[in-house]
Coordinates of C-alpha atoms in Angstrom, one line a residue:
M84 CA -3.0 36.6 -24.7
D85 CA -2.5 32.7 -24.8
S86 CA -0.5 30.9 -22.2
T87 CA 1.0 27.6 -21.9
T88 CA 0.9 25.7 -18.6
K89 CA 3.9 23.2 -18.6
T90 CA 3.0 20.2 -16.3
T91 CA 5.3 18.0 -14.7
P92 CA 5.6 14.3 -15.6
N93 CA 4.2 11.9 -12.9
Y94 CA 7.2 9.6 -13.1
D95 CA 11.1 9.8 -12.6
E96 CA 14.1 9.0 -14.1
A97 CA 14.3 5.6 -12.3
A98 CA 10.7 4.6 -13.4
I99 CA 12.0 5.4 -17.0
S100 CA 15.2 3.3 -16.5
R101 CA 13.1 0.5 -15.2
C102 CA 10.7 0.7 -17.9
M103 CA 13.3 0.5 -20.6
E104 CA 14.8 -2.5 -18.8
L105 CA 11.6 -4.4 -19.2
V106 CA 11.3 -3.5 -22.7
T107 CA 15.1 -4.5 -23.6
T108 CA 15.1 -7.7 -21.5
K109 CA 11.6 -8.5 -23.1
Q110 CA 10.0 -8.9 -19.9
M111 CA 7.2 -6.6 -21.2
T112 CA 5.8 -5.2 -24.5
L113 CA 6.6 -1.3 -25.0
Y114 CA 2.8 -1.0 -24.7
A115 CA 2.7 -2.7 -21.6
A116 CA 5.9 -1.5 -19.7
C117 CA 4.7 2.3 -20.6
K118 CA 1.3 1.8 -19.2
T119 CA 2.4 0.1 -16.0
Y120 CA 4.8 3.3 -15.4
G121 CA 2.5 5.9 -17.0
I122 CA 5.0 6.9 -19.3
P123 CA 4.5 8.1 -22.9
Q124 CA 5.6 5.5 -25.4
S125 CA 7.2 8.2 -27.4
T126 CA 9.7 8.9 -24.5
V127 CA 10.6 5.4 -24.1
R128 CA 11.0 4.8 -27.8
Y129 CA 13.3 7.9 -28.0
R130 CA 15.4 7.0 -25.0
L131 CA 16.0 3.4 -26.8
S132 CA 16.9 5.3 -30.0
S133 CA 20.4 6.3 -31.2
K134 CA 19.3 9.9 -30.8
W135 CA 19.3 9.7 -27.4
T136 CA 22.6 10.9 -25.6
T137 CA 21.9 12.9 -22.5
K138 CA 21.8 10.7 -19.4
V139 CA 20.8 13.5 -17.0
R140 CA 18.9 12.4 -14.1
K141 CA 16.4 14.9 -12.6
G142 CA 15.3 15.6 -9.1
P143 CA 17.0 15.1 -5.7
Q144 CA 19.2 11.9 -5.5
T145 CA 17.7 9.2 -3.8
V146 CA 19.1 7.8 -0.5
L147 CA 19.6 4.5 -1.9
T148 CA 21.4 4.0 -5.0
E149 CA 19.5 2.7 -8.1
V150 CA 21.6 -0.6 -8.0
E151 CA 20.7 -0.8 -4.2
E152 CA 17.1 -0.3 -4.7
Q153 CA 16.9 -2.6 -7.7
K154 CA 18.4 -5.4 -5.2
L155 CA 15.4 -4.4 -2.7
V156 CA 13.0 -5.4 -5.6
Q157 CA 14.9 -8.5 -6.3
Y158 CA 14.5 -9.3 -2.8
L159 CA 10.9 -8.5 -2.6
V160 CA 10.0 -10.6 -5.8
A161 CA 12.1 -13.5 -4.4
M162 CA 10.3 -13.8 -1.2
E163 CA 7.1 -13.3 -2.9
K164 CA 7.9 -16.3 -5.2
K165 CA 9.2 -18.7 -2.3
G166 CA 5.9 -18.0 -0.5
F167 CA 7.2 -15.3 2.1
P168 CA 5.7 -12.0 0.9
V169 CA 7.0 -9.0 2.7
V170 CA 5.3 -6.8 4.7
K171 CA 6.0 -3.1 5.0
D172 CA 7.6 -3.1 8.3
L173 CA 9.9 -6.2 7.2
L174 CA 11.0 -3.9 4.0
L175 CA 11.8 -0.8 6.4
Y176 CA 13.9 -3.1 8.8
K177 CA 15.7 -4.4 5.9
V178 CA 16.9 -0.8 4.9
K179 CA 17.4 0.0 8.5
T180 CA 19.7 -3.1 9.0
F181 CA 21.7 -1.9 5.8
F182 CA 22.4 1.6 7.3
D183 CA 23.2 0.2 10.8
S184 CA 25.9 -1.8 9.2
S185 CA 27.4 1.0 7.0
S186 CA 28.7 4.5 7.9
R187 CA 26.8 6.3 5.0
S188 CA 24.7 9.3 6.6
N189 CA 21.2 9.1 5.9
P190 CA 18.1 11.6 6.6
F191 CA 16.1 8.7 8.4
T192 CA 15.4 8.7 12.2
D193 CA 17.1 5.7 13.9
N194 CA 17.9 4.7 10.1
V195 CA 14.2 3.7 9.6
P196 CA 12.9 5.0 6.4
G197 CA 9.5 7.1 6.9
R198 CA 6.3 7.2 4.5
K199 CA 7.7 9.8 2.0
W200 CA 10.5 7.2 1.1
M201 CA 8.1 4.2 0.9
K202 CA 5.9 6.3 -1.4
G203 CA 8.9 7.5 -3.5
F204 CA 10.2 3.9 -3.7
L205 CA 6.8 2.6 -4.7
R206 CA 6.6 5.5 -7.4
R207 CA 10.0 4.6 -8.7
H208 CA 9.3 0.8 -9.0
R209 CA 5.8 0.4 -10.2
E210 CA 6.2 -3.4 -10.4
I211 CA 5.8 -3.4 -6.7
T212 CA 2.5 -2.6 -5.1
F213 CA 0.7 -3.3 -2.0
R214 CA -1.5 -6.4 -2.1
T215 CA -3.9 -8.3 0.2
P216 CA -2.6 -11.9 0.5
E217 CA -5.0 -14.7 0.2
T218 CA -5.6 -16.3 3.9
V219 CA -6.2 -19.9 4.1
S220 CA -7.1 -21.2 7.7
S221 CA -8.2 -24.9 9.2
A222 CA -11.8 -23.4 8.8
S223 CA -11.4 -22.9 5.2
A224 CA -12.8 -25.1 2.4
K225 CA -10.5 -27.7 1.0
V226 CA -7.4 -26.6 -0.8
K227 CA -8.5 -26.7 -4.4
E228 CA -6.2 -28.4 -7.1
A229 CA -5.7 -25.2 -9.0
D230 CA -4.2 -23.4 -5.9
I231 CA -1.4 -26.4 -5.6
R232 CA -0.7 -26.4 -9.2
G233 CA -0.4 -22.7 -9.1
W234 CA 2.0 -22.9 -6.1
F235 CA 4.1 -25.6 -7.9
A236 CA 4.0 -23.5 -11.2
N237 CA 5.3 -20.4 -9.4
L238 CA 7.8 -22.5 -7.5
K239 CA 9.1 -23.9 -10.7
S240 CA 9.3 -20.2 -12.2
Y241 CA 11.5 -19.1 -9.2
L242 CA 13.9 -22.3 -9.5
E243 CA 14.4 -21.6 -13.4
E244 CA 14.9 -18.0 -12.9
N245 CA 17.7 -18.5 -10.3
C246 CA 19.3 -21.6 -12.0
L247 CA 18.0 -24.0 -9.2
M248 CA 16.6 -26.6 -11.2
A249 CA 19.5 -28.9 -10.9
A250 CA 19.0 -28.9 -7.1
A251 CA 15.3 -29.7 -7.4
L252 CA 16.0 -32.7 -9.4
D253 CA 18.9 -33.9 -6.6
P254 CA 17.1 -35.6 -3.4
T255 CA 20.4 -34.9 -1.5
R256 CA 19.8 -31.1 -2.1
I257 CA 16.1 -31.3 -1.0
Y258 CA 15.1 -30.9 2.7
N259 CA 11.7 -30.5 4.6
G260 CA 11.4 -29.3 8.1
D261 CA 8.6 -28.9 10.6
E262 CA 8.1 -28.4 14.4
T263 CA 6.1 -30.1 16.9
S264 CA 5.0 -29.5 20.3
F265 CA 4.8 -31.7 23.4
F266 CA 2.7 -30.0 26.1
L267 CA 4.0 -30.7 29.6
H268 CA 0.5 -30.9 30.9
P269 CA -1.6 -32.8 28.1
Q270 CA -5.1 -32.0 28.3
T271 CA -7.2 -34.7 29.8
K272 CA -10.1 -36.0 27.9
T273 CA -11.7 -38.3 30.4
V274 CA -10.8 -40.0 33.8
L275 CA -12.4 -42.8 35.8
A276 CA -14.1 -41.5 38.9
S277 CA -16.7 -42.3 41.3
R278 CA -20.5 -42.3 39.9
G279 CA -22.5 -39.5 40.9
S280 CA -19.3 -37.2 41.9
K281 CA -20.5 -33.9 41.2
N282 CA -17.1 -32.4 40.2
V283 CA -13.6 -34.2 39.5
Y284 CA -10.4 -32.1 39.8
E285 CA -7.0 -32.7 38.3
I286 CA -3.9 -31.0 39.8
E287 CA -1.8 -29.4 36.9
H288 CA 1.7 -30.7 37.4
A289 CA 3.0 -28.1 35.1
D290 CA 1.9 -24.8 33.1
G291 CA -0.7 -25.9 30.7
H292 CA 0.7 -23.4 28.2
K293 CA 4.1 -24.3 28.2
N294 CA 5.4 -27.0 26.0
I295 CA 8.7 -28.3 24.3
T296 CA 9.1 -27.6 20.8
V297 CA 11.0 -30.0 18.6
M298 CA 12.3 -29.2 15.3
F299 CA 12.4 -32.0 12.8
T300 CA 14.1 -31.9 9.4
F301 CA 14.4 -35.0 6.7
G302 CA 16.2 -34.9 3.3
A303 CA 14.4 -36.3 0.1
D304 CA 17.0 -39.0 0.3
G305 CA 16.0 -40.4 3.3
S306 CA 18.4 -38.6 5.4
V307 CA 17.7 -37.6 8.9
V308 CA 19.1 -34.2 10.5
S309 CA 19.3 -34.0 14.2
P310 CA 16.4 -32.3 15.9
G311 CA 16.4 -29.1 17.7
V312 CA 14.6 -28.8 21.1
V313 CA 13.4 -25.5 22.6
L314 CA 12.7 -26.0 26.5
P315 CA 10.7 -23.4 28.7
M316 CA 13.0 -22.1 30.4
Q317 CA 15.1 -18.9 31.3
R318 CA 18.5 -20.2 31.2
L319 CA 20.2 -23.7 30.3
S320 CA 22.2 -25.1 33.1
V321 CA 25.4 -27.3 32.3
E322 CA 23.7 -30.5 33.3
I323 CA 20.6 -30.2 31.1
L324 CA 23.1 -29.4 28.1
R325 CA 25.1 -32.5 28.9
S326 CA 21.8 -34.6 29.1
F327 CA 21.3 -33.9 25.1
P328 CA 23.3 -35.8 22.5
G329 CA 26.1 -33.4 21.3
D330 CA 24.8 -33.0 17.8
W331 CA 21.3 -32.0 19.0
G332 CA 20.3 -28.4 19.0
V333 CA 19.0 -27.0 22.5
G334 CA 17.6 -23.7 23.0
K335 CA 15.4 -21.9 25.5
S336 CA 12.2 -19.5 25.3
P337 CA 9.9 -18.4 28.1
K338 CA 6.9 -20.9 27.3
G339 CA 9.1 -23.3 24.7
W340 CA 7.9 -22.0 21.6
M341 CA 10.1 -21.8 18.3
D342 CA 11.0 -18.1 17.8
T343 CA 13.2 -16.3 15.1
T344 CA 16.5 -16.8 17.5
N345 CA 15.9 -20.4 18.1
F346 CA 15.5 -21.2 14.6
M347 CA 18.6 -19.3 13.3
L348 CA 20.4 -21.3 15.9
Y349 CA 19.0 -24.6 14.5
I350 CA 20.1 -23.5 11.1
R351 CA 23.4 -22.3 12.0
N352 CA 24.5 -25.1 14.6
V353 CA 22.8 -28.2 13.4
F354 CA 21.2 -28.1 9.9
Y355 CA 24.2 -26.4 8.1
P356 CA 26.9 -28.6 10.1
H357 CA 25.0 -31.5 8.8
L358 CA 24.9 -30.6 5.1
Q359 CA 28.7 -30.0 5.7
K360 CA 29.4 -33.2 7.1
K361 CA 27.3 -34.9 4.3
K362 CA 29.6 -32.9 1.7
V363 CA 26.2 -31.8 0.1
R364 CA 26.6 -29.7 -2.9
F365 CA 25.4 -26.0 -2.2
P366 CA 22.7 -24.6 -2.6
V367 CA 20.1 -26.7 -1.1
L368 CA 16.3 -26.1 -0.9
Y369 CA 14.6 -26.2 2.6
F370 CA 10.8 -26.4 2.5
V371 CA 9.4 -25.2 5.8
D372 CA 5.7 -23.8 6.7
G373 CA 5.1 -20.0 6.8
H374 CA 5.3 -19.6 10.7
S375 CA 6.7 -16.2 11.7
S376 CA 9.6 -17.6 12.9
H377 CA 10.7 -18.7 9.6
T378 CA 9.8 -15.3 7.5
A379 CA 11.9 -12.8 9.4
A380 CA 14.5 -11.0 7.6
E381 CA 17.4 -12.2 9.7
V382 CA 16.6 -15.8 8.9
A383 CA 16.5 -15.2 5.0
D384 CA 19.6 -13.3 5.2
L385 CA 21.5 -16.0 7.1
C386 CA 20.1 -18.6 4.7
L387 CA 21.4 -16.5 1.9
D388 CA 24.7 -16.4 3.3
L389 CA 25.0 -20.3 4.0
G390 CA 23.7 -21.3 0.8
I391 CA 20.4 -22.3 1.9
V392 CA 17.1 -21.6 -0.2
L393 CA 14.3 -21.3 2.2
I394 CA 10.8 -22.0 0.6
A395 CA 7.2 -21.9 1.9
L396 CA 4.9 -24.5 1.6
Y397 CA 1.4 -23.7 0.4
P398 CA -0.9 -23.2 3.5
L399 CA -2.7 -26.1 4.9
S400 CA -0.3 -28.6 2.6
P401 CA 1.7 -29.7 5.3
Y402 CA -0.9 -32.2 6.2
S403 CA -0.6 -33.6 2.6
N404 CA 3.0 -33.3 1.4
H405 CA 5.4 -33.0 4.5
S406 CA 7.6 -35.9 4.9
S407 CA 8.4 -34.5 8.6
Q408 CA 4.3 -35.2 9.4
L409 CA 5.1 -39.1 9.3
G410 CA 7.9 -38.8 12.0
K411 CA 5.8 -36.3 14.2
A412 CA 2.8 -38.6 13.8
L413 CA 4.8 -41.6 15.0
L414 CA 6.1 -39.8 18.1
R415 CA 2.8 -38.7 18.9
T416 CA 1.1 -42.0 18.7
G417 CA 4.2 -43.3 20.7
G418 CA 2.6 -42.5 23.9
W419 CA 3.7 -38.9 24.9
S420 CA 0.7 -38.0 26.9
T421 CA 1.0 -41.5 28.8
E422 CA 4.9 -41.0 29.8
V423 CA 4.2 -37.7 31.1
R424 CA 1.5 -38.7 33.3
I425 CA 3.6 -41.8 34.5
F426 CA 6.4 -39.2 35.1
Y427 CA 4.2 -37.1 37.5

């Protein structure tokens, strides 16, 4: 007696919906979309026909709605095109913050999705997958022309898709920011000492690992935004705060390094008020490097709320296309090391 074994399709309703969307919006051909999601062309062709009337979704309901998951996909794609590709932990944190701010119940421990949800999310959205990013270090070979052109092409695509070309053509809406460090105990190269002396010691007046970080931002129209200073302190006294100009940003961290909290304070308390005072038209483009303090989810959400589009420059390119490098170079050649030694 013959028996027929019924196999379960390796795709769900969300995958079919996404596949149909890619075909109807002409982002992919029917063949390419079906191959991406592993769905028979006949299934999608039937769903797109007038014969399809049943709109039943099989399987258990997802924790996030289809619309909410689609917003996550759009977030991932946008961050990738802006040069801030999202790691797994950051995506999970994004979902956690969503549930932390809502009263909706969910099966996650401490509102953090697990491996099963992650696997299901990737299965439902086949256009998203894990990739190993290209890393570029100072020890690498020179950046190739094709890499830079590819970065510009990717940026142009993002700007066009998000109706931001008008901002890209308006110098009052383009800004470039970068940080520089001023060490409290600059490394000494050579000193004058007695000929023949075996050892020459230098007393360290300050922690060699501590520094003052200064955030600089310049506009394409030549405007200069007030800087933000991060001091190596546990607390900021009133006297210290009063010693700085009122429109400067002043923050603190254990060793004076820029971190996510201080970068957000700079954007909220210095950069954004500067834009408002100038009556700049929003949104504006803000180019920075890919430092971890710039890539946090909290920073992305803040900039989104304020109408600031954060874009990462291509690695190593800060030394070739950062307008802020000029100001930093002038400060560094102004004798910082000399002044520190005179002070001590």
